[in-house]
Each structure stands twice: as C-alpha cells, then as structure tokens.
mmCIF file of C-alpha atoms in Angstrom:
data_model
loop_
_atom_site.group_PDB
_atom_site.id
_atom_site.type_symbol
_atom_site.label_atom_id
_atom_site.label_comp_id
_atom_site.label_asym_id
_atom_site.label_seq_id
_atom_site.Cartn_x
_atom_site.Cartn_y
_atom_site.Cartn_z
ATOM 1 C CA UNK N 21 -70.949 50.233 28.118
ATOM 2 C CA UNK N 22 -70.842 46.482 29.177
ATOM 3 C CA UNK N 23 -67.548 46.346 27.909
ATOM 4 C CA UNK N 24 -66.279 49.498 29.910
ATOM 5 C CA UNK N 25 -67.776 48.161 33.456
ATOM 6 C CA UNK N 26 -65.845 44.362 32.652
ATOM 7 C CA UNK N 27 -62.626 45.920 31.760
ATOM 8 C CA UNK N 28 -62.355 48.707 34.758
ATOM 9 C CA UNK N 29 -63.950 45.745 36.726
ATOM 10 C CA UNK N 30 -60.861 43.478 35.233
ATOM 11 C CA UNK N 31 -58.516 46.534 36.555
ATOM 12 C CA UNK N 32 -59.786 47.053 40.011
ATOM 13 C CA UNK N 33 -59.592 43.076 40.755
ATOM 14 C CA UNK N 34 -56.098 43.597 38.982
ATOM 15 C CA UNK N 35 -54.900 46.302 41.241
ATOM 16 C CA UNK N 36 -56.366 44.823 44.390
ATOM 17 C CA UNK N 37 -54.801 41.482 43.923
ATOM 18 C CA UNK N 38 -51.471 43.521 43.541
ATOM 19 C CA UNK N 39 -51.342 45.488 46.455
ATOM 20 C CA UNK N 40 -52.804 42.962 48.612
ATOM 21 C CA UNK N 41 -49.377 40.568 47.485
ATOM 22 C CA UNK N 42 -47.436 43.601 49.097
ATOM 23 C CA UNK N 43 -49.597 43.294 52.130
ATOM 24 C CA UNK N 44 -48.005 39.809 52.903
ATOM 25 C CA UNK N 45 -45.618 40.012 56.501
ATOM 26 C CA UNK N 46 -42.312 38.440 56.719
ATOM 27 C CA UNK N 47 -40.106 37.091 54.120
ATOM 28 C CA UNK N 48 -39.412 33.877 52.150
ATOM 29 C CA UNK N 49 -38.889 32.218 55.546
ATOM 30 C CA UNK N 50 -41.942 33.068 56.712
ATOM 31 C CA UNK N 51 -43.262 35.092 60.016
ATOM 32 C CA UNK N 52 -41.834 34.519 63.392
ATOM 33 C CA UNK N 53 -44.771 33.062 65.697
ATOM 34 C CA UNK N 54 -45.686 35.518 68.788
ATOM 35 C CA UNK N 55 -44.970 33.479 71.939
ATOM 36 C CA UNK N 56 -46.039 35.084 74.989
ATOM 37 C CA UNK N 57 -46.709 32.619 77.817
ATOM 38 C CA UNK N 58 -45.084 29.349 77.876
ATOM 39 C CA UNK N 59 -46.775 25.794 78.658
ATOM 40 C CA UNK N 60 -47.432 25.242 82.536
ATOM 41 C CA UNK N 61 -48.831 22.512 84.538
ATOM 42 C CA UNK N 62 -52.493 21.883 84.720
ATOM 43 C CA UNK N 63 -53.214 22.192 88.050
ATOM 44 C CA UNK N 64 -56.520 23.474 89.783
ATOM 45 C CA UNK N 65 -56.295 24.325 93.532
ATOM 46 C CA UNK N 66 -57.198 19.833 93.954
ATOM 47 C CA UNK N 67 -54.342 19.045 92.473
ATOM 48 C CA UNK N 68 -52.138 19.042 95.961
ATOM 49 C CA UNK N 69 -54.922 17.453 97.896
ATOM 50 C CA UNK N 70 -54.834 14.285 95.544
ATOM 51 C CA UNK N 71 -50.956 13.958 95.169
ATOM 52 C CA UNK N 72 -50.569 14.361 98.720
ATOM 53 C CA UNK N 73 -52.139 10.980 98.622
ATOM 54 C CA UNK N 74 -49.091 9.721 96.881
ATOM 55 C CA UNK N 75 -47.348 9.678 100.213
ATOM 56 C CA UNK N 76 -49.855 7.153 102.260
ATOM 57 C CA UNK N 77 -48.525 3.864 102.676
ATOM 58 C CA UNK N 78 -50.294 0.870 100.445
ATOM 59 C CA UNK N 79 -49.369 -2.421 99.576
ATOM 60 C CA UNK N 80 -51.921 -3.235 96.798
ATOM 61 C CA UNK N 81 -53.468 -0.492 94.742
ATOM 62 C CA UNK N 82 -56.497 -0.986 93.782
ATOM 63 C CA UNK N 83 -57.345 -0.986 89.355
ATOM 64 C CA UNK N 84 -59.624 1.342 87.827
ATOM 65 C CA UNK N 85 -60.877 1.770 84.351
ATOM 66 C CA UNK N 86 -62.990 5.176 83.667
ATOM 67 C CA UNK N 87 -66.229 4.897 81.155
ATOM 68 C CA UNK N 88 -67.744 7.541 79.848
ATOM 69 C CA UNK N 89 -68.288 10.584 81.304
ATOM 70 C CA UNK N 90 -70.712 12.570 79.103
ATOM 71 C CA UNK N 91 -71.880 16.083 79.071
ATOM 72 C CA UNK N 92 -75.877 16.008 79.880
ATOM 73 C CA UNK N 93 -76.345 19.632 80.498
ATOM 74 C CA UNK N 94 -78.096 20.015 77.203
ATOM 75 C CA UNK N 95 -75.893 22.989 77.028
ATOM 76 C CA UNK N 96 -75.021 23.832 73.545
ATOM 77 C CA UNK N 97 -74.438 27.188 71.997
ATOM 78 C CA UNK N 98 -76.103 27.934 68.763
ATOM 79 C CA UNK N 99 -75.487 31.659 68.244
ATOM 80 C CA UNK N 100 -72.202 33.077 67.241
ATOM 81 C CA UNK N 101 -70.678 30.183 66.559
ATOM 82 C CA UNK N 102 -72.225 26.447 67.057
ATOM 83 C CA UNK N 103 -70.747 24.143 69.943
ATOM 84 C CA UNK N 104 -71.084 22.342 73.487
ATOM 85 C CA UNK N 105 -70.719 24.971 76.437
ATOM 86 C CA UNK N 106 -68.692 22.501 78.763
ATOM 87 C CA UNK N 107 -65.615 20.218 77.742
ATOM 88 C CA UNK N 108 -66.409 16.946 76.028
ATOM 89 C CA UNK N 109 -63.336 15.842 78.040
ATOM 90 C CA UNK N 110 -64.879 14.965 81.329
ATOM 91 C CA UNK N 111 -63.232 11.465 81.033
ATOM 92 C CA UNK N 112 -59.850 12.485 80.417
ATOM 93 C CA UNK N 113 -59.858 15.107 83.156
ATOM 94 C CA UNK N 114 -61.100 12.237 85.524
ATOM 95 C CA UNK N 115 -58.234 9.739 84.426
ATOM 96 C CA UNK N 116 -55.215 12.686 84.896
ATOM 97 C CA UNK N 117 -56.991 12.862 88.228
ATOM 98 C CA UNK N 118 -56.917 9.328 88.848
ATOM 99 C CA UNK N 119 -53.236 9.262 88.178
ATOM 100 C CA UNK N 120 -52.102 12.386 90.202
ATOM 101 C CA UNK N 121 -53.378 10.061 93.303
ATOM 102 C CA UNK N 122 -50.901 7.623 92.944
ATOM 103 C CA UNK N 123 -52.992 5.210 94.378
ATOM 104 C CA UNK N 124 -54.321 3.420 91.841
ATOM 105 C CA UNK N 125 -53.690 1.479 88.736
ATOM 106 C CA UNK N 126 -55.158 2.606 85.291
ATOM 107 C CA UNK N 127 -55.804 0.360 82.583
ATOM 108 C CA UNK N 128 -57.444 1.419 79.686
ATOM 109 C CA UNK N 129 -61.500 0.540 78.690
ATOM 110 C CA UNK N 130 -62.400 3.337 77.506
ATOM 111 C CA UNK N 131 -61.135 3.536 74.017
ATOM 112 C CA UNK N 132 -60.149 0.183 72.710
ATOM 113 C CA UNK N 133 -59.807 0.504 69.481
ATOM 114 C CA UNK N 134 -55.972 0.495 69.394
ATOM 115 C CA UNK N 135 -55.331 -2.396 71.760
ATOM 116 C CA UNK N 136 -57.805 -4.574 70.051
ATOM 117 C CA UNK N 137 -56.081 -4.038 66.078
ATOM 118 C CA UNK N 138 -53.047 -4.838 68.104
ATOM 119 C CA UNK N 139 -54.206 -8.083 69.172
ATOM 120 C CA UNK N 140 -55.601 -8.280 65.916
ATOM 121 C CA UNK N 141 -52.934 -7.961 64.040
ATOM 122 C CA UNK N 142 -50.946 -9.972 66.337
ATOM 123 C CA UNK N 143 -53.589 -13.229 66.007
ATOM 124 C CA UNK N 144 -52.520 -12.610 61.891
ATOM 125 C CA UNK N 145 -48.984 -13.039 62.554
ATOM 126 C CA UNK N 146 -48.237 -9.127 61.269
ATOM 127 C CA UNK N 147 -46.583 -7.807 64.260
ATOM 128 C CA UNK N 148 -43.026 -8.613 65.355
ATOM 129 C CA UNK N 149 -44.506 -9.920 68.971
ATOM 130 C CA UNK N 150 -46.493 -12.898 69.211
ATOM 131 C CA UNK N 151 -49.977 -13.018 70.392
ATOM 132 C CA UNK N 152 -49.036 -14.923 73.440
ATOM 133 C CA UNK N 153 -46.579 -12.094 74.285
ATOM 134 C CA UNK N 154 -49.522 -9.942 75.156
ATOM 135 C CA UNK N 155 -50.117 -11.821 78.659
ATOM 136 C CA UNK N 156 -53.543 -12.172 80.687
ATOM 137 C CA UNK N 157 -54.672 -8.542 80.674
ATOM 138 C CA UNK N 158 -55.703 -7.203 84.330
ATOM 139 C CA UNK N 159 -59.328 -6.950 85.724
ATOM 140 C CA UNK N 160 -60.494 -4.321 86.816
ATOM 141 C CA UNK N 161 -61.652 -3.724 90.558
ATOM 142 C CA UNK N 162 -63.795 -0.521 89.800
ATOM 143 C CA UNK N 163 -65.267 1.641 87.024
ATOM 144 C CA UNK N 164 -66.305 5.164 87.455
ATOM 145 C CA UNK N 165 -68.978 6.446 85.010
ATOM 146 C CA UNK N 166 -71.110 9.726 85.361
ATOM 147 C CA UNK N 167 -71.610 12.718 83.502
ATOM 148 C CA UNK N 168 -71.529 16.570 84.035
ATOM 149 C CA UNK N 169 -75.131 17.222 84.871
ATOM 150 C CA UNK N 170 -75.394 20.646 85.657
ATOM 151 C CA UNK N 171 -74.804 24.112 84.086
ATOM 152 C CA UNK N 172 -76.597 27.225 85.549
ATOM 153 C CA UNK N 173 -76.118 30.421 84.181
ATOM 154 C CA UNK N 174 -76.954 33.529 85.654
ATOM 155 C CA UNK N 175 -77.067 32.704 89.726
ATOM 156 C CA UNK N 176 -76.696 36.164 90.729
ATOM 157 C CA UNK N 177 -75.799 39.045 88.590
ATOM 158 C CA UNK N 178 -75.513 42.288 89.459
ATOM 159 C CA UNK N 179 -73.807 45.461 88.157
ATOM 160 C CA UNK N 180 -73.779 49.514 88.337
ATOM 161 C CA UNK N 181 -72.648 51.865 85.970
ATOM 162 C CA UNK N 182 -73.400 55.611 85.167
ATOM 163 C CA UNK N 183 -73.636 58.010 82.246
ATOM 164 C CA UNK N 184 -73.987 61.557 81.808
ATOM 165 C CA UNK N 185 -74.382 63.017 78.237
ATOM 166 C CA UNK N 186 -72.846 59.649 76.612
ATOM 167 C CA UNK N 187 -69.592 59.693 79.105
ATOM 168 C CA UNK N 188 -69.352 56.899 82.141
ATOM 169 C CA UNK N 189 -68.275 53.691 82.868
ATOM 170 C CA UNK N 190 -69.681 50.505 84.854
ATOM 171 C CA UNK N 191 -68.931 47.230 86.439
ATOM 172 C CA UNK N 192 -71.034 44.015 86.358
ATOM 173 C CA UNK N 193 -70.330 40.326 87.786
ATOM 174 C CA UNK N 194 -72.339 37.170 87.129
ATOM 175 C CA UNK N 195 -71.816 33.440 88.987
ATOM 176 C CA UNK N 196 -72.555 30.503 87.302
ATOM 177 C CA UNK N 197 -72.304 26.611 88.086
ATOM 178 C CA UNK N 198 -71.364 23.599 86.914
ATOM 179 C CA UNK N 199 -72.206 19.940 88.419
ATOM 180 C CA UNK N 200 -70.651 16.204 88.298
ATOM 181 C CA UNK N 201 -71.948 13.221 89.595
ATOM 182 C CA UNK N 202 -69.961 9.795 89.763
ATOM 183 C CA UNK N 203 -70.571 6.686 90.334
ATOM 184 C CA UNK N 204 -68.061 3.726 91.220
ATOM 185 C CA UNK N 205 -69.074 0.780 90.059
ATOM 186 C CA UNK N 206 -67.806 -2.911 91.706
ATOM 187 C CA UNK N 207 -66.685 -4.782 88.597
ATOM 188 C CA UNK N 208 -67.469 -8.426 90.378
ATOM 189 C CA UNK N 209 -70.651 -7.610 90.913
ATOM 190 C CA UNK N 210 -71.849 -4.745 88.801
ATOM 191 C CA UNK N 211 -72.860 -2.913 92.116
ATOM 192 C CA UNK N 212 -72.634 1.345 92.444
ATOM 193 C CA UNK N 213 -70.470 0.636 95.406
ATOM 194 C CA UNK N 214 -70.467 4.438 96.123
ATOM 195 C CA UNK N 215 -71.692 7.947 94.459
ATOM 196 C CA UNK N 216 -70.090 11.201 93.637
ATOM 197 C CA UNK N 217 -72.018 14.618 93.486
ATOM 198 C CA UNK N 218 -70.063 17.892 93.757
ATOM 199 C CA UNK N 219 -70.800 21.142 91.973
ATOM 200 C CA UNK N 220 -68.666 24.146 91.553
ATOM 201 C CA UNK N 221 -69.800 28.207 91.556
ATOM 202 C CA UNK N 222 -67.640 30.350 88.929
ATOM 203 C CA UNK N 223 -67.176 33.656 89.358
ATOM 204 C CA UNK N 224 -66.715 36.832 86.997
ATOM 205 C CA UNK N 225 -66.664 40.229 86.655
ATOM 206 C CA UNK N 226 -66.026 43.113 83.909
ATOM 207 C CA UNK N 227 -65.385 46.745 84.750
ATOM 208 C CA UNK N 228 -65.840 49.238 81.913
ATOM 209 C CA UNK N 229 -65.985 52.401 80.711
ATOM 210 C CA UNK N 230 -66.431 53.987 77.539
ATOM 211 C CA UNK N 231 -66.843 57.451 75.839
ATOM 212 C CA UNK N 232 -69.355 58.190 73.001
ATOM 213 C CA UNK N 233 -68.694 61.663 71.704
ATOM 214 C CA UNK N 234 -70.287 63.281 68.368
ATOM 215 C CA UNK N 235 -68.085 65.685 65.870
ATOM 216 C CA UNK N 236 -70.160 66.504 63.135
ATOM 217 C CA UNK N 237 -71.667 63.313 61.841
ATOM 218 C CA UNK N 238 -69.323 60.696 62.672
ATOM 219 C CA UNK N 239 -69.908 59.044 66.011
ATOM 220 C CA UNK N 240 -66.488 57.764 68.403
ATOM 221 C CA UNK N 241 -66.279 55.339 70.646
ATOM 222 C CA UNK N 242 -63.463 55.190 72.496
ATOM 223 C CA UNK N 243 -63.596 52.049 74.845
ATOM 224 C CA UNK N 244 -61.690 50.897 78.015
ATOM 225 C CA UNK N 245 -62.071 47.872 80.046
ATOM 226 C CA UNK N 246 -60.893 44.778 82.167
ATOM 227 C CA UNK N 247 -62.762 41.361 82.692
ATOM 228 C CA UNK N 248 -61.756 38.810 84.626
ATOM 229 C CA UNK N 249 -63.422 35.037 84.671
ATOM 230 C CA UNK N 250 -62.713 32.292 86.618
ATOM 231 C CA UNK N 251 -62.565 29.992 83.244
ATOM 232 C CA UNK N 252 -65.445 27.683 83.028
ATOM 233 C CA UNK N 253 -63.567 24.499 81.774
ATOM 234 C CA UNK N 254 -61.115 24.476 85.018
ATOM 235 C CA UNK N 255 -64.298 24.785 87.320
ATOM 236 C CA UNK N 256 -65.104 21.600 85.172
ATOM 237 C CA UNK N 257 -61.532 20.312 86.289
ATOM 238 C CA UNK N 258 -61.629 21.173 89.453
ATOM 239 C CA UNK N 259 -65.068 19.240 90.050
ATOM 240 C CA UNK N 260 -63.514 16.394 89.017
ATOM 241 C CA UNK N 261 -60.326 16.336 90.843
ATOM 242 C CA UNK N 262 -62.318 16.956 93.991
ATOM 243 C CA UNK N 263 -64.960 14.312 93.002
ATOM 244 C CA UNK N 264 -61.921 11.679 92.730
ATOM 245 C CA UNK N 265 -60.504 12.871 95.856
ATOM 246 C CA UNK N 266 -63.396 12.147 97.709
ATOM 247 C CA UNK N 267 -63.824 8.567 96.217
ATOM 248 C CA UNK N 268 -60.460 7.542 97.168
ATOM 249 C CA UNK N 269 -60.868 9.264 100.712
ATOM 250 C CA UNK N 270 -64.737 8.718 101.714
ATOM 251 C CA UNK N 271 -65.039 5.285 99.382
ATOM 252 C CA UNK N 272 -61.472 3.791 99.849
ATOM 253 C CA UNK N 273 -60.745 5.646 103.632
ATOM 254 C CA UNK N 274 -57.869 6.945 102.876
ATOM 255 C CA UNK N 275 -56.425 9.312 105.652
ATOM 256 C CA UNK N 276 -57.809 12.806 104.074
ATOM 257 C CA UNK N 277 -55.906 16.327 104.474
ATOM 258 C CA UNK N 278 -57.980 18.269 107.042
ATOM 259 C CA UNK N 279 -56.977 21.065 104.163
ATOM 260 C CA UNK N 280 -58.926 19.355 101.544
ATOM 261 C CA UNK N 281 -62.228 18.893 103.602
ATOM 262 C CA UNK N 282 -65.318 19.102 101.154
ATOM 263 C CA UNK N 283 -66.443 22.830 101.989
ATOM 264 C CA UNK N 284 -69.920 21.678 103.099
ATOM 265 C CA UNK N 285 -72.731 24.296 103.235
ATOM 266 C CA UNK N 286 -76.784 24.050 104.308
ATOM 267 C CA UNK N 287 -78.457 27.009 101.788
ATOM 268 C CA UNK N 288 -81.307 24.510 100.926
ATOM 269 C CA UNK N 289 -82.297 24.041 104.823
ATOM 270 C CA UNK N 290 -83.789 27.394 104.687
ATOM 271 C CA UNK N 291 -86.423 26.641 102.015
ATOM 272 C CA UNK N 292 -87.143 23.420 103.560
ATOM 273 C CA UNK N 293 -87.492 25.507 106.744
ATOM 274 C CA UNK N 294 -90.244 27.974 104.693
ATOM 275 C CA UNK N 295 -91.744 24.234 103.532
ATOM 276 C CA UNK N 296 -93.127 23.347 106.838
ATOM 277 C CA UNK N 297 -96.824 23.973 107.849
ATOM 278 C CA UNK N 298 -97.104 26.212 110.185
ATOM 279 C CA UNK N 299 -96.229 25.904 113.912
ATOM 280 C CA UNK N 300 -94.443 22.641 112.856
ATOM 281 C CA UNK N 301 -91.371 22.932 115.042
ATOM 282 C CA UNK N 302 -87.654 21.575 113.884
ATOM 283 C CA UNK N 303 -87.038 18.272 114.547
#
C-alpha cells in the first residue's frame, strides 16, 4: 500500500512538473516587459515656487549641507507585510529641494563614506590624483536637520453605501496627515538660526459597488470599483519642498511669489476660544 501512495505520489509530482514547464510565457529570448507609463519629472505642486527662485539676482550663494532627517512618527506597519509607513528618504527629498532653488550650494555631509576612502586611498598613494589635488574642502554656512514628526490617520472619514438583498454599492473618503519640522542650524556658532514646521492633509476616496448573488451553493461576487489617493509619499515631498521654500524666503528674505504664500489657517483658535473661563472676553 505504501508503495502504491509513493509511486502515484512520484507520478502526480511527475505530471505537474511537466505541464507546469508548458506553462512558461515567451520563448528562448524571453518575455517582452509591459511598459505602460514612461518616467516623468518629480514634481509636486512646490516645485515652481522654488525654481522660480532661480531667477532672483545673488552674488554669493550661501552653502548648505543636510543631516539627517529621520522618520519619528513611530509609524510602522506590522500586518500584511512589515515596514515604515512614511519614506525613509526625508533627506534626499530635502536636498533635490535644495537644488531646484538654485540658490544655494550643496556639499555633501551626510554620507561620507565615499569621499573619505577617497582621501584615503589618496593619502596611500593608490589613486592616480594626489592627495593635495583634493583642495581645502568648503565650510558650510548652514545645516538643516529635522525629522517627519507627524502621521495621523483617520482625520475625518466618512462614507455611504446601500444594499438590498446582497446588491448595492458605496463610497467612502478618509484624510490623513503628515508633519515636518526643520531646523537651520548656523555652522559658526552651532545656533538654530531659524525653524521649520509645516504639515500636509491627504486626501482619498473609493467608490464601490459590488453584487453577491447565490446559485445553488456557490456564492459570486462580482466586484466594481475606483479609488483614488492623493499618494502619501508626495504629501511627504511636498512638505518638504514647501518647508525649504520657506527657509530660503522667511530665513534668507528672498522676494517670495505672492502664489506660493504659506496657506495659513486659525482651526485651533476655536478650542482655545472654548478654553477660556467664562465671561473672559478676547483680548
């Protein structure tokens, strides 16, 4: 009997493995890749306000070096599959930023590992440019640090959908947020010469609807839908371009696009408003 179950266990493996071999697409050259959009820009609606800046008039530019940027949210997904909720690339978003400006010079602190073997390497005679061909590397005026600070789920949600006898459909939206904070830092002195803090609502929605229908004992589900997010990691961009824009406009007064104004808005007066004792008037 053992004997019997191994062998038409041997078979079925067997016939499997064969017919999945058939199941392979393309030919000896392979499968042709599916290319549907091409590569674009990566712009967020900031992106014009800071190179805008690159036609203002300057006759030194100032140098800045960006440190790290972390995520602090605390923000990290553990269902589904594991990972960090926002980009880990805060710094790198607020460097591209940096450069769209124009206005400044970028030299690199935050990952020296490659500039240092060089020199390295160079002090060991191994490179074909000597060490003193390196030159006095340039100070830098100001560092901006900081880290995304904020992630709010669930701001307002709301939704309506309707079903009669397992047929109907729905829509639902949800807004979420995401902060930054900033902070320049004067590298003569080691002063926070001026701070950053922005934050961003994200919008989405989903419209649905579906039809659950029983035929004997099989149950169908025949599903239809659209969603549309605004994606979470360009909020994240956009913070930061707008967070840059602001240094080099509010910190180093350049002339700012009356366009690119910070939208400014006073929700939190009202709670301090409901605060006050009563019969305290507004000052």
């Amino acid at each position: 009997m053992k004997r019997l179950t191994a062998l038409a266990l041997g078979l079925f493996v067997s016939t499997t493995l064969t017919s999945c071999a058939g199941l392979a697409p393309g030919d000896q050259t392979g499968v042709k890749p599916l290319v549907v959009y091409p590569v674009t820009s990566n712009d967020t609606p900031y992106s014009q306000c800071l190179r805008k800046l690159q036609t203002v008039a300057a006759s030194t530019l100032p140098v800045f070096a960006v440190g790290e940027i972390a995520d602090k949210t605390g923000q990290v997904q553990y269902y589904d599959k594991a990972g960090n909720n926002l980009t880990q690339g805060a710094a790198e978003m607020v460097m591209s930023a940096l450069y769209k400006t124009g206005k400044a010079h970028l030299v690199e602190r935050y990952d020296l590992r490659i500039p240092l073997a060089e020199v390295k390497l160079a002090e060991q005679n191994r490179l074909n440019r000597p060490l003193d061909g390196f030159g006095k590397l340039p100070a830098t005026d100001f560092v901006l640090v900081g880290a995304l600070t904020e992630l709010n789920y669930n701001i307002v949600t709301g939704g309506i959908g309707l079903r009669v006898a397992g047929v109907g459909g729905g829509a639902r939206m949800a807004v979420v947020n995401v902060a930054m904070d900033l902070r320049v830092i004067n590298s003569k002195n080691f002063a926070v010469a001026y701070v950053s803090s922005l934050q961003k609502q994200i919008y989405g929605y989903e419209v649905e609807a579906d039809v659950f229908r029983f035929w004997d004992s099989t149950l169908v589900e025949l599903e239809a839908g659209h969603v549309r997010n605004e994606p979470l990691q360009l909020g994240v961009r956009s913070v930061a371009e707008m967070s840059v824009y602001q240094i080099m406009t509010d910190f180093l007064r350049l002339p700012r696009d009356p366009s690119c104004a910070l939208v400014e808005n006073d929700h939190m007066s009202s709670y301090l408003e409901q605060l006050k004792p009563n019969g305290e008037t507004k000052q």
